Amino acid sequence: MARIKWPSLRKKIFWGRSLAYREFLINLLKSENLIKMGLSGIDVEVKKIDGLLKKFQINKGKIGWAPKDYEPFVKKLCRIKGGLRFQLDLRTALFIRKSLESKQKRQCALRFDLYSILAVAIWGAFETYFIMLFEELYRRKPELLKSGELVTYEEAIAHCNDVVSYLTQKQTERMGHFTPKEMLKYVADRVNFCFSDSKEKRLYELYLIRNIIAHNMGIVQASFRDKLPSSVTVKGNRLRITKVFLDSMLDIIKKCGRDVEKHMMKKFSWWKLGDSRTWLGWVST
């Protein structure tokens, strides 16, 4: 049987050794592709509206209040290829044009909503990486679960057949409620890893952005405005995630995950890829 060679591009990407990192990287690559391709539907709608606006090339601007006896005049003239031809009075035509312009503006603004959703997803991938990583680590090296924490007799008896799985579950459930500061302290205490001050500060900024989106519907309180990075904007009181910010977030999250994975590979030299080698991670081009 002929051996299938991996694409040369695979050599340019650090895949790590833990299954947690593989899942983390694949999720980031999906987000990266969504950044590139997710706007196509919005662009299609905007182009449709552009086409309609060209049919309402009206030079005259505002025409004042409508008379009390005003009634819109709309008359279908004939069917043409791809649509219908109408005759309208000027006021009705202006109203339709303004409606189309308003819709186009709303459609263009949807990109910021997409970027916000992706920002939350990228941060979620980062948090999930830590939880999956330690779950994998504790199952491979259960002695790391040793601590001064207590369990009740009831818990011990109920899970006597697989105490390690129970203790691992308790730890990962606890990690799921950590703030970034608590998570970084937990990582430092358990595996002796710390991020640089600049990366740690950046992670706190990203967590603030994530919370504003996820818990406050993107509404920015006045006290938080001076804490926002310059790559995001605020319109009115609502946060707008830009592509520049999202690209930067993706880059720093990827680097932080890679730093942790390389530390784990160095600290636990016995760490090998998990049982499942059949995954087919796809890469961005």
XYZ file of N, CA and C in Angstrom:
855
model
N 0.846 -1.191 0.000
C 0.000 0.000 0.000
C 0.884 1.245 0.000
N 0.616 2.140 -0.896
C 1.424 3.362 -0.996
C 1.123 4.279 0.184
N 2.156 4.914 0.712
C 1.994 5.844 1.822
C 1.587 7.212 1.291
N 0.626 7.800 1.960
C 0.159 9.127 1.569
C 0.963 10.170 2.322
N 1.597 11.062 1.585
C 2.409 12.097 2.218
C 1.524 13.269 2.628
N 1.828 13.821 3.787
C 1.142 15.022 4.227
C 1.562 16.192 3.355
N 0.687 17.156 3.153
C 1.065 18.350 2.391
C 2.222 19.073 3.077
N 3.055 19.710 2.282
C 4.214 20.403 2.836
C 3.795 21.510 3.797
N 2.561 22.030 3.616
C 2.083 23.099 4.468
C 1.994 22.654 5.919
N 1.777 21.369 6.154
C 1.648 20.853 7.508
C 2.903 21.124 8.317
N 4.053 21.127 7.664
C 5.316 21.333 8.360
C 5.447 22.760 8.871
N 4.677 23.670 8.317
C 4.775 25.075 8.708
C 3.881 25.402 9.892
N 3.057 24.463 10.318
C 2.126 24.705 11.413
C 2.524 23.849 12.607
N 2.604 24.475 13.779
C 2.902 23.742 15.010
C 1.613 23.084 15.506
N 1.600 21.755 15.521
C 0.399 21.016 15.892
C 0.404 20.555 17.346
N 1.521 20.702 18.042
C 1.584 20.276 19.429
C 1.503 18.759 19.571
N 1.267 18.304 20.810
C 1.122 16.871 21.061
C -0.196 16.515 21.718
N -0.763 17.441 22.468
C -2.007 17.102 23.159
C -3.189 17.181 22.197
N -4.176 16.338 22.453
C -5.400 16.411 21.665
C -6.130 17.725 21.932
N -5.948 18.253 23.137
C -6.562 19.533 23.478
C -6.056 20.639 22.558
N -4.752 20.626 22.283
C -4.188 21.670 21.430
C -4.653 21.506 19.988
N -4.788 20.267 19.546
C -5.266 20.025 18.181
C -6.683 20.594 18.006
N -7.532 20.336 18.991
C -8.902 20.865 18.922
C -8.891 22.389 18.978
N -8.041 22.926 19.827
C -7.903 24.378 19.960
C -7.484 24.997 18.634
N -6.463 24.410 18.001
C -5.954 24.957 16.750
C -6.979 24.848 15.628
N -7.678 23.730 15.556
C -8.694 23.551 14.518
C -9.814 24.585 14.686
N -10.215 24.853 15.936
C -11.251 25.865 16.184
C -10.782 27.252 15.766
N -9.505 27.557 16.004
C -8.978 28.853 15.587
C -8.913 28.950 14.066
N -8.552 27.862 13.416
C -8.496 27.864 11.956
C -9.894 28.031 11.351
N -10.895 27.452 11.997
C -12.273 27.653 11.539
C -12.669 29.117 11.670
N -12.316 29.726 12.806
C -12.626 31.145 13.006
C -11.912 31.999 11.972
N -10.670 31.646 11.675
C -9.895 32.380 10.677
C -10.571 32.325 9.312
N -11.085 31.161 8.956
C -11.769 31.019 7.673
C -13.115 31.743 7.664
N -13.797 31.771 8.801
C -15.055 32.505 8.888
C -14.829 34.005 8.740
N -13.695 34.499 9.257
C -13.360 35.911 9.082
C -13.228 36.224 7.595
N -12.610 35.297 6.858
C -12.381 35.516 5.432
C -13.656 35.355 4.605
N -14.471 34.343 4.949
C -15.595 33.988 4.084
C -16.969 34.389 4.620
N -17.051 34.733 5.908
C -18.347 34.961 6.529
C -19.076 36.190 6.046
N -18.358 37.116 5.388
C -18.981 38.351 4.926
C -19.609 38.224 3.542
N -19.428 37.080 2.904
C -19.909 36.933 1.523
C -21.415 37.138 1.427
N -22.182 36.603 2.383
C -23.636 36.777 2.360
C -24.031 38.232 2.538
N -23.332 38.936 3.421
C -23.614 40.360 3.630
C -23.308 41.135 2.352
N -22.173 40.828 1.733
C -21.774 41.531 0.504
C -22.785 41.328 -0.618
N -23.344 40.113 -0.711
C -24.353 39.829 -1.740
C -25.568 40.718 -1.539
N -26.048 40.832 -0.283
C -27.220 41.657 0.000
C -26.946 43.128 -0.272
N -25.746 43.585 0.104
C -25.387 44.995 -0.124
C -25.359 45.306 -1.620
N -24.839 44.367 -2.420
C -24.794 44.570 -3.877
C -26.201 44.615 -4.476
N -27.106 43.795 -3.937
C -28.495 43.820 -4.413
C -29.114 45.192 -4.169
N -28.877 45.732 -2.971
C -29.433 47.044 -2.642
C -28.785 48.124 -3.506
N -27.482 47.977 -3.765
C -26.792 48.918 -4.660
C -27.477 48.973 -6.021
N -27.828 47.783 -6.523
C -28.500 47.714 -7.825
C -29.838 48.430 -7.808
N -30.580 48.284 -6.721
C -31.880 48.955 -6.612
C -31.712 50.463 -6.471
N -30.698 50.884 -5.705
C -30.483 52.320 -5.503
C -30.148 53.031 -6.809
N -29.486 52.329 -7.712
C -29.150 52.933 -9.006
C -30.397 53.255 -9.817
N -31.488 52.553 -9.502
C -32.747 52.806 -10.209
C -33.500 53.993 -9.600
N -33.004 54.496 -8.474
C -33.646 55.634 -7.814
C -32.681 56.815 -7.760
N -32.095 57.141 -8.892
C -31.203 58.298 -9.007
C -32.055 59.559 -9.041
N -32.291 60.111 -7.877
C -33.173 61.279 -7.757
C -32.332 62.475 -7.345
N -32.335 63.514 -8.157
C -31.535 64.695 -7.862
C -32.183 65.577 -6.807
N -33.494 65.668 -6.840
C -34.182 66.533 -5.899
C -34.106 65.959 -4.492
N -33.825 66.795 -3.496
C -33.675 66.316 -2.131
C -34.995 66.334 -1.384
N -34.991 66.947 -0.185
C -36.190 66.978 0.639
C -37.273 67.823 -0.043
N -38.493 67.395 0.105
C -39.593 68.134 -0.542
C -40.647 68.554 0.477
N -40.250 68.589 1.760
C -41.148 69.104 2.784
C -42.210 68.112 3.230
N -43.121 68.620 4.098
C -44.174 67.765 4.626
C -45.191 67.418 3.532
N -45.730 66.223 3.658
C -46.746 65.795 2.684
C -48.061 66.529 2.949
N -48.774 66.955 1.910
C -50.093 67.580 2.082
C -51.065 66.604 2.752
N -52.087 67.142 3.398
C -53.050 66.288 4.093
C -53.770 65.336 3.147
N -53.982 65.797 1.932
C -54.707 64.962 0.978
C -53.769 64.115 0.110
N -52.491 64.018 0.535
C -51.506 63.281 -0.287
C -51.801 61.780 -0.275
N -51.718 61.186 -1.453
C -51.803 59.732 -1.591
C -50.683 59.275 -2.516
N -49.921 58.259 -2.113
C -48.821 57.773 -2.963
C -49.343 57.310 -4.316
N -48.579 57.609 -5.349
C -48.954 57.168 -6.694
C -47.974 56.088 -7.138
N -48.510 54.898 -7.352
C -47.706 53.765 -7.820
C -48.481 53.081 -8.931
N -47.845 52.983 -10.092
C -48.513 52.358 -11.230
C -47.556 51.393 -11.910
N -47.997 50.159 -12.062
C -47.190 49.160 -12.771
C -47.330 49.396 -14.263
N -46.202 49.575 -14.927
C -46.245 49.848 -16.369
C -46.137 48.578 -17.193
N -45.089 47.793 -16.938
C -44.903 46.571 -17.730
C -43.897 45.660 -17.041
N -43.863 44.455 -17.510
C -42.881 43.490 -17.005
C -41.630 43.563 -17.881
N -40.495 43.596 -17.228
C -39.220 43.593 -17.946
C -38.386 42.419 -17.464
N -37.287 42.166 -18.168
C -36.431 41.048 -17.803
C -35.863 41.256 -16.395
N -36.133 40.312 -15.531
C -35.616 40.394 -14.161
C -36.465 41.212 -13.220
N -37.660 41.675 -13.624
C -38.475 42.449 -12.708
C -39.635 43.147 -13.370
N -40.090 44.237 -12.733
C -41.229 45.013 -13.222
C -40.825 46.481 -13.342
N -41.503 47.209 -14.181
C -41.281 48.646 -14.312
C -42.491 49.372 -13.725
N -42.184 50.339 -12.820
C -43.240 51.099 -12.157
C -43.088 52.582 -12.444
N -44.192 53.276 -12.318
C -44.174 54.735 -12.335
C -44.583 55.210 -10.950
N -43.753 56.098 -10.340
C -43.994 56.566 -8.984
C -43.991 58.091 -8.951
N -44.669 58.621 -7.948
C -44.530 60.059 -7.729
C -43.221 60.306 -6.985
N -42.738 61.544 -7.012
C -41.419 61.869 -6.464
C -41.311 61.565 -4.977
N -42.355 61.896 -4.234
C -42.302 61.678 -2.791
C -42.176 60.193 -2.455
N -42.923 59.365 -3.144
C -42.860 57.914 -2.918
C -41.485 57.373 -3.291
N -40.938 57.866 -4.421
C -39.615 57.419 -4.847
C -38.553 57.784 -3.821
N -38.646 58.999 -3.256
C -37.691 59.417 -2.233
C -37.817 58.558 -0.977
N -39.072 58.231 -0.613
C -39.293 57.388 0.566
C -38.669 56.000 0.370
N -38.866 55.431 -0.807
C -38.300 54.110 -1.096
C -36.770 54.182 -1.075
N -36.208 55.243 -1.667
C -34.759 55.386 -1.681
C -34.192 55.468 -0.259
N -34.850 56.263 0.589
C -34.367 56.385 1.969
C -34.471 55.055 2.710
N -35.523 54.312 2.440
C -35.685 52.989 3.067
C -34.570 52.044 2.639
N -34.240 52.074 1.345
C -33.166 51.227 0.836
C -31.815 51.634 1.424
N -31.577 52.936 1.530
C -30.320 53.420 2.109
C -30.195 52.997 3.571
N -31.314 53.065 4.293
C -31.306 52.645 5.700
C -31.024 51.150 5.825
N -31.657 50.361 4.951
C -31.423 48.918 4.980
C -29.980 48.590 4.631
N -29.427 49.283 3.642
C -28.044 49.047 3.258
C -27.084 49.353 4.417
N -27.364 50.428 5.130
C -26.535 50.803 6.279
C -26.575 49.725 7.349
N -27.768 49.182 7.609
C -27.905 48.112 8.606
C -27.186 46.846 8.155
N -27.283 46.535 6.861
C -26.602 45.345 6.334
C -25.084 45.478 6.468
N -24.560 46.646 6.158
C -23.112 46.866 6.274
C -22.642 46.724 7.720
N -23.493 47.163 8.663
C -23.123 47.105 10.083
C -23.139 45.674 10.628
N -23.763 44.738 9.896
C -23.817 43.349 10.369
C -22.430 42.727 10.490
N -21.453 43.236 9.745
C -20.097 42.690 9.837
C -19.563 42.818 11.264
N -19.948 43.908 11.950
C -19.480 44.097 13.317
C -20.100 43.068 14.258
N -21.346 42.680 13.980
C -21.983 41.627 14.778
C -21.299 40.287 14.551
N -20.949 40.007 13.296
C -20.232 38.764 12.995
C -18.887 38.747 13.712
N -18.158 39.844 13.663
C -16.862 39.916 14.334
C -17.000 39.742 15.846
N -18.090 40.269 16.411
C -18.317 40.113 17.853
C -18.549 38.654 18.223
N -19.350 37.973 17.417
C -19.610 36.544 17.657
C -18.317 35.748 17.578
N -17.488 36.063 16.590
C -16.223 35.345 16.427
C -15.253 35.654 17.567
N -15.272 36.879 18.083
C -14.400 37.227 19.208
C -14.736 36.381 20.431
N -16.031 36.202 20.698
C -16.454 35.360 21.827
C -16.047 33.903 21.585
N -16.192 33.444 20.339
C -15.835 32.054 19.997
C -14.336 31.818 20.157
N -13.523 32.788 19.750
C -12.062 32.641 19.855
C -11.641 32.565 21.326
N -12.224 33.434 22.144
C -11.899 33.369 23.578
C -12.390 32.043 24.176
N -13.557 31.577 23.743
C -14.072 30.299 24.232
C -13.149 29.147 23.894
N -12.543 29.186 22.700
C -11.597 28.143 22.306
C -10.374 28.148 23.219
N -9.938 29.331 23.621
C -8.777 29.472 24.507
C -9.082 28.899 25.886
N -10.237 29.250 26.453
C -10.617 28.717 27.759
C -10.778 27.199 27.710
N -11.421 26.720 26.650
C -11.660 25.282 26.515
C -10.350 24.512 26.374
N -9.370 25.129 25.724
C -8.057 24.483 25.587
C -7.474 24.156 26.952
N -7.512 25.104 27.882
C -6.961 24.867 29.217
C -7.695 23.730 29.925
N -9.028 23.748 29.847
C -9.815 22.721 30.532
C -9.528 21.342 29.939
N -9.530 21.232 28.614
C -9.255 19.952 27.960
C -7.820 19.499 28.215
N -6.898 20.459 28.240
C -5.487 20.128 28.459
C -5.281 19.506 29.835
N -5.855 20.116 30.864
C -5.659 19.587 32.218
C -6.447 18.297 32.434
N -7.586 18.171 31.774
C -8.298 16.895 31.856
C -7.434 15.775 31.267
N -6.808 16.068 30.137
C -5.917 15.088 29.502
C -4.712 14.798 30.381
N -4.161 15.857 30.982
C -2.975 15.708 31.832
C -3.285 14.884 33.072
N -4.412 15.147 33.739
C -4.754 14.428 34.963
C -5.036 12.952 34.704
N -5.580 12.649 33.542
C -5.839 11.244 33.227
C -4.532 10.502 32.943
N -3.546 11.211 32.422
C -2.253 10.592 32.132
C -1.334 10.597 33.358
N -1.502 11.604 34.205
C -0.631 11.749 35.368
C -1.483 12.107 36.593
N -2.246 11.154 37.127
C -3.211 11.444 38.199
C -2.588 11.952 39.488
N -1.294 11.708 39.689
C -0.658 12.186 40.919
C -0.662 13.713 41.017
N -0.859 14.386 39.879
C -0.918 15.843 39.892
C -2.211 16.352 40.530
N -3.157 15.457 40.763
C -4.416 15.845 41.407
C -4.260 16.017 42.916
N -3.112 15.636 43.461
C -2.899 15.747 44.905
C -3.031 17.199 45.354
N -3.830 17.395 46.387
C -4.009 18.737 46.946
C -4.597 18.603 48.339
N -4.795 19.738 48.990
C -5.383 19.736 50.324
C -6.893 19.797 50.310
N -7.488 19.716 49.124
C -8.944 19.771 49.023
C -9.564 18.494 49.576
N -10.748 18.626 50.146
C -11.413 17.505 50.810
C -12.606 17.011 49.999
N -12.880 15.709 50.149
C -14.105 15.124 49.603
C -14.840 14.438 50.741
N -16.147 14.333 50.617
C -16.949 13.703 51.670
C -16.922 12.189 51.521
N -17.310 11.474 52.592
C -17.426 10.019 52.520
C -18.429 9.625 51.436
N -19.504 10.373 51.355
C -20.536 10.077 50.357
C -19.957 10.140 48.949
N -19.158 11.168 48.669
C -18.544 11.309 47.346
C -17.559 10.177 47.080
N -16.753 9.848 48.104
C -15.742 8.800 47.939
C -16.389 7.449 47.633
N -17.468 7.128 48.342
C -18.135 5.835 48.142
C -18.862 5.804 46.803
N -19.523 6.919 46.452
C -20.281 6.973 45.202
C -19.392 6.825 43.977
N -18.117 7.202 44.091
C -17.214 7.162 42.941
C -15.992 6.290 43.198
N -16.163 5.291 44.047
C -15.021 4.454 44.434
C -14.461 3.650 43.260
N -15.264 3.385 42.248
C -14.779 2.595 41.110
C -13.877 3.391 40.175
N -13.987 4.716 40.221
C -13.144 5.549 39.343
C -12.960 6.917 39.994
N -12.164 6.913 41.056
C -11.943 8.139 41.815
C -11.235 9.196 40.966
N -10.288 8.753 40.131
C -9.507 9.695 39.322
C -10.416 10.486 38.377
N -11.343 9.775 37.731
C -12.262 10.460 36.816
C -13.112 11.476 37.561
N -13.554 11.113 38.765
C -14.374 12.025 39.552
C -13.595 13.269 39.960
N -12.373 13.073 40.447
C -11.547 14.210 40.866
C -11.181 15.099 39.672
N -10.933 14.454 38.540
C -10.643 15.223 37.314
C -11.842 16.064 36.921
N -13.022 15.466 36.992
C -14.249 16.192 36.653
C -14.444 17.384 37.581
N -14.178 17.191 38.880
C -14.334 18.284 39.836
C -13.380 19.431 39.514
N -12.151 19.083 39.126
C -11.173 20.116 38.804
C -11.574 20.892 37.552
N -12.015 20.176 36.520
C -12.376 20.858 35.271
C -13.636 21.706 35.440
N -14.578 21.231 36.270
C -15.766 22.039 36.558
C -15.367 23.320 37.287
N -14.427 23.192 38.184
C -13.935 24.365 38.916
C -13.239 25.335 37.961
N -12.444 24.798 37.043
C -11.736 25.644 36.078
C -12.701 26.398 35.171
N -13.848 25.804 34.905
C -14.825 26.435 34.032
C -15.382 27.736 34.579
N -15.178 27.990 35.878
C -15.684 29.213 36.508
C -14.557 30.204 36.815
N -13.350 29.897 36.394
C -12.218 30.779 36.669
C -12.280 32.075 35.858
N -11.815 33.151 36.449
C -11.494 34.359 35.697
C -10.105 34.136 35.081
N -9.697 34.971 34.121
C -8.340 34.797 33.570
C -7.254 34.835 34.638
N -7.395 35.720 35.608
C -6.394 35.816 36.668
C -6.309 34.519 37.457
N -7.460 33.944 37.782
C -7.486 32.672 38.518
C -6.940 31.539 37.661
N -7.270 31.556 36.357
C -6.780 30.507 35.463
C -5.260 30.554 35.337
N -4.709 31.745 35.167
C -3.259 31.874 35.015
C -2.539 31.474 36.299
N -3.122 31.786 37.438
C -2.527 31.363 38.716
C -2.579 29.842 38.852
N -3.688 29.251 38.430
C -3.845 27.791 38.497
C -2.788 27.114 37.620
N -2.592 27.629 36.417
C -1.591 27.070 35.504
C -0.188 27.217 36.096
N 0.087 28.375 36.693
C 1.408 28.606 37.299
C 1.642 27.653 38.458
N 0.627 27.445 39.291
C 0.761 26.568 40.463
C 0.899 25.098 40.062
N 0.158 24.687 39.029
C 0.113 23.266 38.675
C 1.271 22.829 37.786
N 1.628 23.652 36.803
C 2.664 23.215 35.851
C 3.803 24.230 35.713
N 3.805 25.240 36.596
C 4.913 26.200 36.653
C 5.103 26.949 35.335
N 3.977 27.453 34.798
C 4.063 28.238 33.562
C 3.446 29.605 33.780
N 4.130 30.638 33.273
C 3.610 32.009 33.344
C 3.798 32.691 31.996
N 2.821 33.481 31.602
C 2.957 34.302 30.403
C 3.810 35.528 30.729
N 4.342 36.145 29.692
C 5.046 37.413 29.877
C 4.043 38.476 30.327
N 4.542 39.544 30.944
C 3.650 40.603 31.435
C 2.826 41.213 30.306
N 3.457 41.394 29.144
C 2.742 42.011 28.017
C 1.608 41.113 27.526
N 1.848 39.797 27.445
C 0.797 38.879 26.995
C -0.312 38.767 28.033
N 0.078 38.768 29.300
C -0.932 38.688 30.356
C -1.845 39.917 30.326
N -1.254 41.080 30.146
C -2.042 42.310 30.059
C -2.985 42.269 28.867
N -2.484 41.751 27.744
C -3.304 41.651 26.530
C -4.474 40.689 26.748
N -4.245 39.590 27.448
C -5.312 38.630 27.721
C -6.412 39.260 28.572
N -6.026 40.083 29.533
C -7.025 40.760 30.361
C -7.875 41.710 29.519
N -7.245 42.387 28.563
C -7.987 43.272 27.651
C -8.995 42.478 26.826
N -8.546 41.338 26.308
C -9.432 40.511 25.473
C -10.600 39.973 26.290
N -10.329 39.634 27.547
C -11.394 39.114 28.412
C -12.436 40.204 28.692
N -11.981 41.446 28.855
C -12.898 42.561 29.057
C -13.808 42.722 27.833
N -13.209 42.676 26.640
C -13.991 42.790 25.402
C -15.002 41.658 25.321
N -14.556 40.448 25.615
C -15.445 39.284 25.558
C -16.624 39.450 26.508
N -16.380 39.953 27.706
C -17.451 40.133 28.680
C -18.439 41.215 28.253
N -17.938 42.289 27.662
C -18.824 43.358 27.192
C -19.779 42.816 26.135
N -19.262 41.941 25.258
C -20.096 41.363 24.206
C -21.059 40.324 24.771
N -20.516 39.402 25.568
C -21.308 38.250 26.017
C -22.300 38.596 27.120
N -21.947 39.539 28.005
C -22.791 39.806 29.172
C -23.466 41.169 29.150
N -23.059 42.037 28.244
C -23.644 43.375 28.234
C -24.141 43.771 26.850
N -24.320 42.770 25.964
C -24.831 42.994 24.609
C -24.016 44.034 23.834
N -22.737 44.143 24.174
C -21.871 45.077 23.457
C -21.996 46.519 23.903
N -22.806 46.786 24.931
C -22.958 48.161 25.422
C -21.815 48.487 26.372
N -21.116 49.578 26.093
C -19.923 49.948 26.855
C -20.280 51.004 27.889
N -20.012 50.706 29.142
C -20.215 51.696 30.193
C -19.108 52.748 30.118
N -19.432 53.950 30.531
C -18.486 55.067 30.430
C -17.181 54.770 31.165
N -17.252 54.045 32.270
C -16.055 53.773 33.078
C -15.085 52.811 32.394
N -15.553 52.105 31.355
C -14.700 51.133 30.671
C -14.064 51.678 29.394
N -14.494 52.831 28.944
C -14.061 53.321 27.627
C -12.553 53.506 27.547
N -11.943 54.011 28.605
C -10.501 54.257 28.565
C -9.682 52.974 28.698
N -10.364 51.854 28.958
C -9.673 50.564 29.072
C -9.706 49.763 27.771
N -10.429 50.273 26.782
C -10.565 49.550 25.518
C -9.345 49.772 24.638
N -8.913 48.742 23.904
C -7.802 48.932 22.956
C -8.208 49.845 21.813
N -7.233 50.488 21.205
C -7.514 51.459 20.140
C -8.048 50.802 18.869
N -7.892 49.487 18.730
C -8.328 48.803 17.509
C -9.820 48.489 17.494
N -10.542 48.799 18.584
C -12.000 48.672 18.574
C -12.593 50.080 18.590
N -13.823 50.209 18.150
C -14.484 51.506 18.133
C -15.786 51.427 18.920
N -16.283 52.560 19.321
C -17.562 52.636 20.022
C -18.433 53.628 19.277
N -19.590 53.176 18.826
C -20.549 54.045 18.133
C -21.752 54.220 19.037
N -21.985 55.464 19.458
C -22.999 55.691 20.484
C -22.452 55.141 21.789
N -23.074 54.096 22.296
C -22.525 53.403 23.469
C -22.299 51.922 23.186
N -22.292 51.571 21.898
C -22.174 50.158 21.521
C -20.804 49.857 20.922
N -20.227 48.760 21.396
C -18.903 48.339 20.950
C -18.957 47.805 19.526
N -17.966 48.184 18.730
C -17.836 47.650 17.375
C -16.480 46.977 17.227
N -16.532 45.673 17.015
C -15.298 44.904 16.816
C -14.863 45.057 15.362
N -13.636 45.469 15.153
C -13.116 45.653 13.803
C -12.342 44.415 13.368
N -12.112 44.300 12.098
C -11.321 43.179 11.579
C -9.882 43.256 12.066
N -9.363 44.479 12.189
C -7.996 44.656 12.701
C -7.879 44.074 14.105
N -8.877 44.377 14.952
C -8.870 43.840 16.316
C -8.985 42.325 16.300
N -9.888 41.795 15.484
C -10.126 40.358 15.446
C -8.887 39.605 14.969
N -8.217 40.119 13.945
C -6.968 39.500 13.469
C -5.911 39.510 14.569
N -5.821 40.618 15.282
C -4.854 40.736 16.372
C -5.183 39.768 17.503
N -6.484 39.646 17.824
C -6.922 38.720 18.883
C -6.582 37.284 18.515
N -6.872 36.922 17.284
C -6.592 35.571 16.810
C -5.098 35.268 16.917
N -4.279 36.243 16.568
C -2.834 36.062 16.597
C -2.318 35.865 18.021
N -2.748 36.706 18.964
C -2.233 36.610 20.334
C -2.747 35.351 21.033
N -4.004 34.967 20.774
C -4.551 33.754 21.378
C -3.803 32.524 20.858
N -3.514 32.522 19.561
C -2.773 31.404 18.973
C -1.378 31.306 19.584
N -0.711 32.445 19.750
C 0.638 32.457 20.331
C 0.618 32.006 21.786
N -0.375 32.440 22.542
C -0.463 32.043 23.955
C -0.698 30.542 24.087
N -1.595 30.011 23.263
C -1.831 28.567 23.288
C -0.578 27.789 22.919
N 0.147 28.282 21.904
C 1.379 27.618 21.484
C 2.439 27.650 22.596
N 2.524 28.767 23.310
C 3.487 28.878 24.419
C 3.206 27.835 25.495
N 1.918 27.681 25.837
C 1.541 26.698 26.860
C 1.862 25.292 26.385
N 1.510 24.989 25.138
C 1.724 23.640 24.607
C 3.204 23.291 24.570
N 4.049 24.225 24.153
C 5.488 23.960 24.100
C 6.056 23.748 25.495
N 5.539 24.487 26.457
C 5.981 24.288 27.846
C 5.596 22.897 28.334
N 4.373 22.469 28.020
C 3.916 21.141 28.450
C 4.738 20.041 27.786
N 5.079 20.214 26.534
C 5.894 19.215 25.828
C 7.280 19.115 26.448
N 7.817 20.250 26.869
C 9.150 20.259 27.476
C 9.121 19.695 28.890
N 8.079 20.047 29.634
C 7.975 19.612 31.036
C 7.654 18.125 31.137
N 6.772 17.652 30.236
C 6.382 16.240 30.257
C 6.863 15.601 28.954
N 8.119 15.235 28.930
C 8.727 14.719 27.701
C 8.110 13.397 27.266
N 7.432 12.707 28.173
C 6.801 11.425 27.842
C 5.499 11.616 27.075
N 5.002 12.890 27.033
C 3.698 13.152 26.428
C 3.700 12.782 24.950
N 2.814 11.908 24.588
C 2.676 11.524 23.184
C 1.249 11.787 22.737
N 1.071 11.807 21.441
C -0.256 12.031 20.890
C -1.210 10.960 21.387
N -2.446 11.356 21.651
C -3.437 10.436 22.198
C -3.766 9.273 21.281
N -4.685 8.432 21.746
C -5.013 7.204 21.023
C -5.565 7.460 19.627
N -6.326 8.556 19.471
C -6.950 8.810 18.175
C -6.002 9.546 17.241
N -5.532 8.846 16.214
C -4.672 9.469 15.216
C -5.402 9.611 13.889
N -6.687 9.424 13.923
C -7.439 9.428 12.664
C -8.038 10.786 12.343
N -7.828 11.792 13.247
C -8.394 13.107 12.976
C -7.752 13.687 11.717
N -8.503 14.451 10.990
C -7.983 15.076 9.768
C -8.108 16.585 9.909
N -7.171 17.187 10.601
C -7.213 18.645 10.786
C -6.982 19.341 9.459
N -7.843 20.310 9.126
C -7.654 21.054 7.884
C -6.957 22.356 8.213
N -6.262 22.907 7.259
C -5.466 24.104 7.498
C -5.924 25.224 6.580
N -5.655 26.452 7.015
C -6.009 27.607 6.188
C -4.962 27.781 5.114
N -5.363 28.365 3.995
C -4.409 28.587 2.905
C -4.198 30.066 2.717
